[in-house]
Coordinates of C-alpha atoms in Angstrom, one line a residue:
X1 CA -1.4 -10.4 -28.9
X2 CA -0.2 -7.9 -31.7
X3 CA 3.7 -6.9 -31.9
X4 CA 3.7 -4.3 -29.4
X5 CA 6.3 -1.8 -31.6
X6 CA 8.6 0.0 -28.7
X7 CA 12.5 0.1 -28.6
X8 CA 14.6 -1.4 -26.4
X9 CA 15.3 1.6 -24.4
X10 CA 12.5 1.2 -21.1
X11 CA 10.8 4.0 -20.0
X12 CA 10.6 5.2 -16.8
X13 CA 7.3 6.6 -16.8
X14 CA 3.7 5.9 -18.7
X15 CA 3.7 7.2 -22.8
X16 CA 1.2 6.9 -24.8
X17 CA 2.4 3.6 -26.4
X18 CA 2.5 2.1 -22.8
X19 CA -1.7 3.5 -22.2
X20 CA -4.5 1.1 -23.0
X21 CA -8.3 2.2 -23.1
X22 CA -9.9 1.3 -20.1
X23 CA -12.4 0.8 -22.6
X24 CA -12.8 -3.6 -22.8
X25 CA -13.7 -6.2 -25.2
X26 CA -17.5 -7.8 -24.8
X27 CA -14.8 -11.1 -23.1
X28 CA -13.5 -8.6 -21.1
X29 CA -16.7 -8.2 -19.7
X30 CA -18.3 -11.2 -20.2
X31 CA -15.2 -12.3 -17.7
X32 CA -16.2 -9.7 -15.1
X33 CA -19.6 -10.8 -15.3
X34 CA -18.8 -14.4 -14.7
X35 CA -16.7 -13.0 -11.7
X36 CA -19.5 -10.8 -10.3
X37 CA -22.1 -14.1 -10.8
X38 CA -20.4 -16.8 -8.3
X39 CA -18.7 -14.2 -5.6
X40 CA -23.2 -12.7 -5.5
X41 CA -24.4 -16.7 -5.6
X42 CA -20.8 -19.0 -4.2
X43 CA -18.4 -16.3 -2.0
X44 CA -21.1 -13.4 -0.2
X45 CA -23.1 -16.0 0.8
X46 CA -19.9 -18.1 2.4
X47 CA -18.8 -15.1 4.0
X48 CA -19.5 -16.2 7.4
X49 CA -18.7 -20.2 7.0
X50 CA -15.7 -19.6 5.6
X51 CA -14.7 -16.9 9.3
X52 CA -14.8 -19.9 10.4
X53 CA -12.7 -21.9 8.8
X54 CA -14.5 -24.3 7.0
X55 CA -11.4 -25.3 5.1
X56 CA -13.5 -28.2 2.6
X57 CA -16.1 -24.6 1.5
X58 CA -12.6 -23.2 0.2
X59 CA -11.5 -26.1 -1.7
X60 CA -14.9 -25.8 -3.0
X61 CA -15.0 -22.5 -3.7
X62 CA -11.2 -23.3 -5.5
X63 CA -12.4 -25.9 -6.9
X64 CA -15.9 -23.6 -8.1
X65 CA -13.7 -21.4 -9.0
X66 CA -10.7 -23.7 -11.7
X67 CA -14.3 -24.8 -13.3
X68 CA -15.1 -21.0 -14.3
X69 CA -11.4 -21.0 -15.6
X70 CA -10.7 -18.5 -13.1
X71 CA -7.5 -19.6 -11.8
X72 CA -6.0 -19.4 -15.1
X73 CA -5.6 -16.1 -16.7
X74 CA -1.8 -15.8 -16.1
X75 CA -1.5 -19.6 -17.5
X76 CA 0.1 -20.9 -20.4
X77 CA -2.7 -23.1 -22.4
X78 CA 0.0 -25.8 -22.7
X79 CA -0.6 -26.3 -19.1
X80 CA -4.5 -25.9 -19.3
X81 CA -5.1 -22.1 -18.8
X82 CA -6.1 -19.5 -20.0
X83 CA -2.6 -17.3 -21.3
X84 CA -5.3 -13.8 -21.6
X85 CA -2.2 -11.8 -20.2
X86 CA -2.0 -9.1 -17.1
X87 CA -4.2 -6.8 -18.3
X88 CA -6.8 -9.4 -18.2
X89 CA -5.3 -11.2 -15.5
X90 CA -5.4 -7.1 -13.5
X91 CA -9.4 -7.7 -14.1
X92 CA -9.9 -11.4 -12.6
X93 CA -8.0 -9.6 -9.7
X94 CA -10.0 -6.4 -9.7
X95 CA -12.9 -7.9 -10.4
X96 CA -12.2 -11.0 -6.9
X97 CA -11.4 -8.0 -5.3
X98 CA -15.9 -7.2 -4.7
X99 CA -14.5 -11.7 -2.4
X100 CA -13.7 -10.2 1.2
X101 CA -11.4 -12.3 2.6
X102 CA -11.6 -15.1 -0.1
X103 CA -10.2 -13.0 -3.6
X104 CA -6.8 -12.7 -0.4
X105 CA -7.1 -16.6 -1.2
X106 CA -7.6 -16.2 -4.4
X107 CA -4.8 -13.7 -5.5
X108 CA -2.6 -15.5 -2.9
X109 CA -3.0 -19.0 -5.4
X110 CA -3.1 -17.3 -8.2
X111 CA -0.3 -15.0 -7.6
X112 CA 3.5 -16.4 -5.4
X113 CA 1.4 -19.7 -5.9
X114 CA 0.9 -20.1 -8.9
X115 CA 3.2 -17.9 -10.9
X116 CA 6.5 -19.0 -9.7
X117 CA 5.8 -22.4 -11.4
X118 CA 4.8 -20.0 -14.2
X119 CA 8.2 -18.0 -15.1
X120 CA 11.0 -20.9 -13.2
X121 CA 9.6 -23.9 -13.2
X122 CA 11.1 -27.2 -15.4
X123 CA 8.6 -28.4 -18.1
X124 CA 8.3 -31.2 -15.7
X125 CA 7.4 -28.7 -13.0
X126 CA 5.2 -27.1 -15.4
X127 CA 3.5 -30.7 -15.9
X128 CA 3.1 -31.7 -12.8
X129 CA 1.1 -28.9 -11.0
X130 CA 0.4 -25.3 -13.2
X131 CA -2.8 -28.3 -14.7
X132 CA -4.1 -28.3 -10.8
X133 CA -3.4 -24.9 -9.8
X134 CA -5.6 -24.3 -12.6
X135 CA -8.2 -26.4 -11.8
X136 CA -8.4 -25.8 -8.2
X137 CA -7.5 -29.6 -7.4
X138 CA -4.9 -27.9 -5.5
X139 CA -4.4 -24.6 -4.1
X140 CA -1.0 -23.2 -3.5
X141 CA 1.1 -20.9 -1.5
X142 CA 3.8 -19.2 -1.0
X143 CA 6.1 -19.7 2.3
X144 CA 8.7 -16.4 3.0
X145 CA 8.4 -14.8 5.8
X146 CA 10.3 -16.3 8.4
X147 CA 9.5 -15.2 12.3
X148 CA 12.5 -13.9 12.5
X149 CA 12.9 -12.4 8.8
X150 CA 10.2 -9.8 8.2
X151 CA 10.7 -7.4 5.4
X152 CA 13.9 -8.5 6.0
X153 CA 12.5 -11.9 4.0
X154 CA 15.9 -13.0 2.6
X155 CA 17.6 -13.2 6.0
X156 CA 16.0 -17.4 6.3
X157 CA 16.6 -19.3 8.7
X158 CA 15.1 -22.3 7.3
X159 CA 18.1 -24.6 6.4
X160 CA 18.4 -26.8 3.1
X161 CA 21.3 -29.7 3.1
X162 CA 22.4 -31.3 0.3
X163 CA 22.1 -35.6 1.6
X164 CA 25.2 -36.9 0.3
X165 CA 24.4 -40.6 0.8
X166 CA 21.1 -40.0 -0.7
X167 CA 20.7 -37.1 -3.6
X168 CA 18.4 -35.7 -1.0
X169 CA 18.0 -32.4 0.2
X170 CA 16.6 -31.8 3.8
X171 CA 15.0 -29.1 4.9
X172 CA 14.1 -27.4 8.9
X173 CA 12.6 -24.4 9.7
X174 CA 10.1 -22.5 10.5
X175 CA 7.4 -19.9 7.8
X176 CA 5.8 -17.7 9.2
X177 CA 2.3 -16.2 8.0
X178 CA 1.0 -18.8 5.4
X179 CA -1.8 -17.3 3.4
X180 CA -3.3 -20.2 2.5
X181 CA -1.9 -22.9 5.3
X182 CA -4.7 -24.9 5.6
X183 CA -5.9 -25.5 2.6
X184 CA -2.6 -25.8 0.4
X185 CA -1.2 -28.7 -1.5
X186 CA 1.6 -27.0 -2.3
X187 CA 3.9 -24.2 -0.9
X188 CA 6.9 -22.8 -2.3
X189 CA 9.1 -22.6 0.5
X190 CA 12.8 -20.7 0.1
X191 CA 15.5 -21.9 2.4
X192 CA 19.0 -21.0 2.9
X193 CA 21.9 -24.1 1.2
X194 CA 25.4 -23.2 0.5
X195 CA 25.3 -21.8 -2.5
X196 CA 22.3 -19.4 -0.8
X197 CA 19.2 -19.0 -0.6
X198 CA 16.9 -21.6 -2.6
X199 CA 13.6 -22.1 -3.5
X200 CA 11.5 -25.5 -2.9
X201 CA 8.6 -26.8 -3.7
X202 CA 7.1 -28.7 -1.0
X203 CA 3.8 -31.0 -1.3
X204 CA 1.8 -31.0 1.9
X205 CA 1.5 -34.9 2.6
X206 CA 4.8 -35.4 2.2
X207 CA 6.5 -36.3 5.6
X208 CA 7.8 -34.4 8.4
X209 CA 4.8 -31.2 7.5
X210 CA 3.1 -30.0 9.6
X211 CA 0.7 -26.6 9.5
X212 CA 0.2 -24.8 13.1
X213 CA -3.0 -23.0 14.6
X214 CA -5.1 -20.0 12.7
X215 CA -3.7 -16.7 14.2
X216 CA -6.1 -14.3 15.5
X217 CA -5.8 -11.5 13.0
X218 CA -7.5 -8.2 12.7
X219 CA -8.9 -8.8 9.2
X220 CA -9.7 -10.9 6.9
X221 CA -10.4 -13.8 9.2
X222 CA -12.1 -16.1 6.1
X223 CA -8.0 -16.1 4.1
X224 CA -6.4 -19.2 6.6
X225 CA -3.2 -18.2 8.3
X226 CA -0.8 -20.4 10.0
X227 CA 2.9 -21.4 10.0
X228 CA 4.3 -23.8 7.7
X229 CA 6.3 -26.5 9.8
X230 CA 9.8 -28.5 8.0
X231 CA 10.8 -31.6 10.5
X232 CA 13.4 -33.3 8.3
X233 CA 11.3 -32.9 5.1
X234 CA 13.5 -35.1 2.6
X235 CA 12.7 -33.6 -1.7
X236 CA 15.2 -35.4 -4.7
X237 CA 16.6 -33.0 -6.5
X238 CA 13.4 -32.4 -8.6
X239 CA 11.7 -30.3 -6.2
X240 CA 14.5 -27.2 -6.5
X241 CA 12.4 -24.3 -8.1
X242 CA 14.9 -22.4 -10.4
X243 CA 18.3 -22.8 -10.1
X244 CA 20.1 -23.3 -6.3
X245 CA 22.0 -20.2 -5.4
X246 CA 19.0 -18.4 -6.8
X247 CA 16.0 -18.2 -5.1
X248 CA 16.1 -14.7 -4.4
X249 CA 15.8 -13.9 -8.3
X250 CA 12.6 -16.0 -7.4
X251 CA 10.9 -14.4 -4.7
X252 CA 11.8 -10.3 -5.8
X253 CA 10.6 -11.3 -8.9
X254 CA 7.0 -13.2 -8.4
X255 CA 6.1 -10.7 -5.8
X256 CA 6.6 -7.8 -8.0
X257 CA 4.1 -9.2 -10.2
X258 CA 2.3 -10.5 -6.5
X259 CA 2.0 -6.1 -5.4
X260 CA 0.6 -5.8 -9.3
X261 CA -1.6 -8.2 -8.1
X262 CA -2.7 -6.9 -5.0
X263 CA -3.4 -3.3 -6.5
X264 CA -6.3 -4.7 -8.6
X265 CA -8.0 -5.9 -6.1
X266 CA -7.4 -3.3 -3.8
X267 CA -9.2 -0.9 -6.8
X268 CA -11.9 -3.5 -6.5
X269 CA -12.8 -3.0 -2.9
X270 CA -12.8 0.6 -3.1
X271 CA -14.8 0.4 -6.1
X272 CA -16.7 -1.8 -3.3
X273 CA -16.5 0.6 -0.7
X274 CA -17.2 3.9 -2.7
X275 CA -21.1 1.8 -3.3
X276 CA -21.9 0.9 0.3
X277 CA -21.0 4.7 1.0
X278 CA -23.8 5.9 -2.0
X279 CA -25.8 3.1 -1.5
X280 CA -26.2 5.1 2.4
X281 CA -25.2 8.4 1.9
X282 CA -28.7 8.4 -0.2
X283 CA -30.2 6.2 2.0
X284 CA -29.8 8.2 5.5
X285 CA -31.5 11.7 6.1
X286 CA -30.4 14.3 8.3
X287 CA -31.6 17.6 9.1
X288 CA -34.6 16.3 6.7
X289 CA -32.5 15.7 3.4
X290 CA -30.1 13.0 2.4
X291 CA -26.8 13.1 2.8
X292 CA -25.2 13.2 -0.4
X293 CA -27.6 16.3 -0.8
X294 CA -24.0 17.7 1.5
X295 CA -21.2 19.2 -0.2
X296 CA -18.9 17.9 2.5
X297 CA -20.0 15.1 1.4
X298 CA -20.1 15.3 -2.3
X299 CA -16.5 16.7 -1.0
X300 CA -15.6 13.4 0.4
X301 CA -17.3 11.0 -2.6
X302 CA -15.6 13.1 -5.6
X303 CA -12.6 12.8 -3.5
X304 CA -12.9 8.2 -2.9
X305 CA -13.6 8.4 -7.3
X306 CA -10.3 10.3 -7.5
X307 CA -8.3 7.8 -5.8
X308 CA -10.0 4.7 -7.3
X309 CA -9.8 6.6 -10.9
X310 CA -5.4 7.0 -10.3
X311 CA -5.5 4.1 -8.9
X312 CA -7.3 1.8 -11.8
X313 CA -5.5 3.9 -14.5
X314 CA -2.0 3.3 -13.1
X315 CA -2.4 -0.5 -12.2
X316 CA -3.7 -1.3 -16.0
X317 CA -0.6 1.2 -17.4
X318 CA 1.4 -1.4 -15.4
X319 CA -0.7 -4.9 -16.3
X320 CA -0.4 -2.9 -20.9
X321 CA 3.5 -2.6 -20.2
X322 CA 4.3 -6.0 -18.6
X323 CA 2.0 -7.4 -21.8
X324 CA 4.4 -5.5 -23.7
X325 CA 7.4 -6.8 -22.7
X326 CA 6.0 -10.5 -22.9
X327 CA 4.9 -10.0 -26.3
X328 CA 8.0 -7.7 -28.2
X329 CA 10.0 -10.4 -26.4
X330 CA 11.6 -13.6 -28.1
X331 CA 11.5 -15.7 -25.3
X332 CA 11.6 -16.9 -21.9
X333 CA 15.0 -15.8 -20.2
X334 CA 14.6 -12.0 -22.3
X335 CA 12.1 -12.0 -20.5
X336 CA 13.4 -12.8 -17.0
X337 CA 16.3 -11.2 -17.4
X338 CA 14.4 -7.8 -17.8
X339 CA 11.3 -8.5 -15.6
X340 CA 13.7 -6.4 -12.3
X341 CA 13.0 -3.2 -15.0
X342 CA 9.0 -2.6 -13.9
X343 CA 10.0 -3.5 -10.2
X344 CA 9.5 0.9 -10.1
X345 CA 6.0 0.4 -11.6
X346 CA 4.5 -2.6 -8.4
X347 CA 6.2 -1.1 -5.9
X348 CA 3.8 2.0 -7.2
X349 CA 0.6 1.1 -7.4
X350 CA 1.2 -1.6 -4.6
X351 CA 1.7 1.6 -2.5
X352 CA -1.0 4.2 -4.1
X353 CA -3.6 1.1 -4.1
X354 CA -2.8 0.1 -1.1
X355 CA -2.6 3.9 0.4
X356 CA -6.2 4.9 -1.0
X357 CA -7.7 1.8 -0.4
X358 CA -7.5 2.8 3.2
X359 CA -8.4 6.2 2.8
X360 CA -11.6 5.2 1.2
X361 CA -12.7 3.1 3.1
X362 CA -12.3 5.0 6.6
X363 CA -14.6 7.6 4.4
X364 CA -17.2 5.1 4.2
X365 CA -16.8 4.2 7.4
X366 CA -17.6 8.1 8.4
X367 CA -19.9 8.7 5.9
X368 CA -21.7 5.7 8.0
X369 CA -21.0 7.9 10.7
X370 CA -21.3 5.2 14.1
X371 CA -23.6 2.7 12.3
X372 CA -20.2 2.2 10.1
X373 CA -18.6 1.1 13.2
X374 CA -20.9 -1.9 13.7
X375 CA -20.3 -4.8 12.4
X376 CA -23.9 -5.5 10.6
X377 CA -22.4 -3.1 8.5
X378 CA -20.3 -4.5 5.5
X379 CA -18.0 -0.9 5.8
X380 CA -17.0 -2.1 9.3
X381 CA -15.2 -5.1 7.6
X382 CA -14.4 -3.7 4.8
X383 CA -12.6 -1.0 6.6
X384 CA -10.5 -4.5 9.3
X385 CA -9.5 -6.3 5.6
X386 CA -8.1 -3.3 4.3
X387 CA -5.9 -2.8 6.2
X388 CA -3.1 -6.0 6.1
X389 CA -2.4 -4.0 2.6
X390 CA 0.0 -2.2 3.3
X391 CA 1.5 -4.7 5.1
X392 CA 2.3 -7.6 3.1
X393 CA 3.5 -8.3 -0.5
X394 CA 6.6 -6.0 1.5
X395 CA 5.7 -3.2 3.8
X396 CA 4.7 0.8 2.3
X397 CA 7.0 1.8 4.0
X398 CA 10.1 -1.0 2.1
X399 CA 8.2 -0.5 -1.5
X400 CA 9.1 3.0 -0.9
X401 CA 12.5 2.0 -1.5
X402 CA 12.1 -0.4 -4.1
X403 CA 10.3 2.7 -5.7
X404 CA 13.0 4.9 -5.7
X405 CA 16.6 2.2 -5.6
X406 CA 14.9 0.9 -8.5
X407 CA 14.2 3.9 -10.1
X408 CA 18.4 4.8 -9.4
X409 CA 19.0 2.2 -10.7
X410 CA 17.3 3.2 -13.5
X411 CA 18.3 6.2 -14.0
X412 CA 22.8 6.0 -13.5
X413 CA 21.8 4.1 -16.9
X414 CA 20.4 6.4 -17.6
X415 CA 19.2 9.4 -17.3
X416 CA 17.3 10.4 -20.5
X417 CA 15.0 8.0 -18.5
X418 CA 13.7 11.2 -16.7
X419 CA 13.7 13.8 -20.0
X420 CA 11.0 15.2 -21.5
X421 CA 9.7 14.6 -24.6
X422 CA 8.2 17.5 -26.1
X423 CA 6.3 16.0 -29.3
X424 CA 4.3 13.8 -27.2
X425 CA 0.9 15.4 -26.2
X426 CA 0.6 14.9 -22.4
X427 CA 3.5 17.2 -22.5
X428 CA 0.3 20.1 -23.0
X429 CA -0.3 18.9 -19.1
X430 CA 2.5 21.4 -17.7
X431 CA 1.9 20.5 -14.4
X432 CA 3.0 17.1 -15.4
X433 CA 5.2 19.2 -17.3
X434 CA 6.7 21.0 -14.9
X435 CA 6.1 17.9 -12.1
X436 CA 9.1 16.2 -14.0
X437 CA 11.1 19.8 -14.1
X438 CA 10.4 19.9 -10.4
X439 CA 12.3 15.8 -10.6
X440 CA 15.0 17.0 -12.3
X441 CA 15.5 19.9 -9.9
X442 CA 15.7 17.6 -6.9
X443 CA 18.3 15.0 -8.8
X444 CA 20.0 18.1 -9.6
X445 CA 20.3 18.7 -6.4
X446 CA 21.4 15.0 -4.9
X447 CA 25.1 15.9 -7.5
X448 CA 25.8 19.2 -5.8
X449 CA 25.1 18.1 -2.9
X450 CA 27.9 18.1 0.3
X451 CA 26.7 15.0 1.5
X452 CA 25.6 11.0 0.8
X453 CA 22.0 11.9 2.7
X454 CA 19.8 9.7 -0.6
X455 CA 21.3 6.9 -0.2
X456 CA 22.1 6.7 3.3
X457 CA 18.9 9.5 4.4
X458 CA 14.9 7.3 4.5
X459 CA 13.6 10.3 4.9
X460 CA 13.8 11.0 2.2
X461 CA 13.6 7.8 0.2
X462 CA 10.3 8.2 0.8
X463 CA 10.1 11.8 0.0
X464 CA 12.0 11.6 -3.5
X465 CA 10.2 7.6 -3.9
X466 CA 6.7 9.9 -3.1
X467 CA 7.9 12.5 -6.1
X468 CA 8.2 9.5 -8.1
X469 CA 5.2 6.9 -7.6
X470 CA 2.8 10.7 -8.1
X471 CA 3.9 11.7 -11.9
X472 CA 3.8 8.0 -12.3
X473 CA 0.3 8.2 -11.4
X474 CA -0.5 11.4 -13.2
X475 CA 0.7 10.3 -16.3
X476 CA -0.9 7.0 -16.3
X477 CA -4.2 9.0 -15.6
X478 CA -3.6 12.1 -18.3
X479 CA -3.1 9.2 -21.1
X480 CA -6.0 7.0 -19.8
X481 CA -8.6 9.6 -19.9
X482 CA -7.7 10.5 -23.5
X483 CA -7.8 6.8 -24.2
X484 CA -10.8 6.0 -23.0
X485 CA -13.9 6.6 -25.3
X486 CA -17.0 6.2 -22.1
X487 CA -17.5 8.6 -20.2
X488 CA -14.4 10.9 -21.1
X489 CA -15.0 14.2 -20.4
X490 CA -15.8 13.2 -16.7
X491 CA -12.9 11.2 -16.6
X492 CA -10.3 14.5 -18.2
X493 CA -12.0 16.4 -15.6
X494 CA -10.9 14.1 -13.2
X495 CA -7.2 13.7 -14.8
X496 CA -7.3 17.6 -14.0
X497 CA -8.1 17.9 -10.3
X498 CA -5.1 14.8 -10.1
X499 CA -2.5 16.7 -11.8
X500 CA -3.2 19.6 -10.0
X501 CA -4.4 19.1 -6.9
X502 CA -0.4 16.2 -7.4
X503 CA 1.4 18.6 -8.6
X504 CA 1.4 20.4 -5.3
X505 CA 2.6 17.1 -3.4
X506 CA 5.6 17.2 -5.6
X507 CA 6.9 20.6 -5.1
X508 CA 6.3 20.6 -1.1
X509 CA 8.5 17.3 -1.3
X510 CA 10.5 19.3 -3.8
X511 CA 11.3 22.2 -1.3
X512 CA 11.4 19.9 1.6
X513 CA 14.2 17.5 0.0
X514 CA 16.2 20.3 -1.7
X515 CA 16.1 22.4 2.0
X516 CA 17.7 18.8 3.8
X517 CA 20.4 18.3 1.4
X518 CA 22.1 21.6 0.1
X519 CA 23.6 22.9 3.1
X520 CA 25.1 26.6 0.9
X521 CA 21.8 28.6 1.0
X522 CA 23.5 30.4 -2.4
X523 CA 23.3 27.4 -3.7
X524 CA 19.7 26.2 -1.6
X525 CA 17.9 29.7 -2.5
X526 CA 19.6 29.3 -6.6
X527 CA 17.4 26.1 -6.8
X528 CA 14.6 27.3 -4.9
X529 CA 14.1 30.7 -7.3
X530 CA 14.9 28.3 -10.0
X531 CA 11.3 26.4 -8.9
X532 CA 9.7 29.1 -8.1
X533 CA 10.1 30.4 -11.5
X534 CA 7.9 28.4 -12.7
X535 CA 5.5 29.3 -15.4
X536 CA 2.5 27.2 -13.7
X537 CA -1.4 26.9 -14.9
X538 CA -4.0 29.6 -13.5
X539 CA -5.8 27.4 -10.3
X540 CA -9.0 25.6 -11.1
X541 CA -12.1 25.9 -9.8
X542 CA -11.7 22.6 -7.9
X543 CA -14.6 22.7 -6.2
X544 CA -16.6 22.8 -8.9
X545 CA -14.8 20.2 -10.9
X546 CA -15.4 17.7 -7.4
X547 CA -18.8 18.7 -6.7
X548 CA -19.2 17.8 -10.9
X549 CA -17.5 14.7 -10.0
X550 CA -19.8 13.6 -6.9
X551 CA -22.9 14.7 -9.2
X552 CA -21.7 11.2 -11.2
X553 CA -20.9 9.7 -8.5
X554 CA -24.5 9.8 -6.9
X555 CA -26.0 9.0 -10.1
X556 CA -24.5 6.1 -11.0
X557 CA -25.3 4.7 -6.9
X558 CA -20.8 4.6 -6.8
X559 CA -17.7 4.3 -9.9
X560 CA -18.3 3.6 -13.8
X561 CA -15.2 3.2 -15.6

């Protein structure tokens, strides 16, 4: 990857320098085809057995994936990885999103199960664990959540005490809802020490390590989920990952990267759901015509495609920004020092893609009608499996708070991060331009407010998070549509719809926020008048645009890049 020219300043929203085309190179297309073949030939025929807790089969699938080089996209070549960058790693996660609950096991392994060693491991730890994780010989897992520490993940009761005589750490506690629990050979475990939360490497074969019963879940039944039980587990100092008392730093940074990986997987599953809906709609006839000929069904298909396009653009933009960070940083410490700046990118993508997937699978089931509720139809499983995505790797609520807190951290350091750059081509899109003006007005209103609601009222924070999220997505789709050659006319139409509809959602939130935090009627009216004086474009024919999008989706039997 070539070095990218960039400034030291971290920009909040995507710009031309941080946007990539969705036109993939031949090597990337080959990777996608390899994954598609792996899923069709190995994963899909195994789903029933995986859901019956066939652990040996699950381990074999990991070894097969390792043989194909699919487990090491994020891992340096020095440790048998492919070192392909976040964009290609995102493509791997997206295509694996077609793999039912195995995709959950896969992304946990390649994400939180592997990345802690990549970013925080010593050379000796990397040498010991990464080659085994890349080959699929070992499966990785991540143990953070506890019965009394869910969203407040760092309120750990699992303890690690240093035995002064032996020089060993002694771990005790339970970690709940651990993905890959019954098939994992190694766990990254977070425990409370005198110096603070610390990360430890715990191998399954160690004395005192045991696994509880499989949890009975609503969905993703083919991925192992159980409690990790630690009873006087003795660890050498070599099993400490990162610095003692700095485990929270590992936890938060790795979770951010995992959130982006999850967004990619959601994009893949969403594309699968749309294809199922289109194919069923073309086969099913009512009132003597195919369902896809009804314009209300076409509207659903168009909205599903729009949500996929938005999620896809935002995810690849974020991946490219992280690739830029890696290329332009002088060393690992430089990367780690700046990684937290991208928490906002990762949380935006996690929220947007997971909520888009929920919407898409719901509409896909609706198009199936009563048949969609029956287990013999695949969309029923997709519907159940999708629900977890708004919960794990941080709930949508926690991620919205992260968006706001990350934004305020950047904004308070440099208020120019939301200023308009009139020299950039996207400034020609007035919906994006005025959306940013709305954000500026919101921040002015906060500075004029006679209370501290921004920090206290989570409803206000939620609305502000949605404003930031929507602008990020609008920028992403607009710039990606301009950069992508394939189906450019369609993508530009989709960008137009997303920007127009996005603006009105932002305006609604801005009005509610201002009306809630400004008590003086004259001040409130002045802010609202400023909004009402915007010179917006003439409203477009969204119905016609969505019919055009739907016709393309129907013609292609689903979403096409």
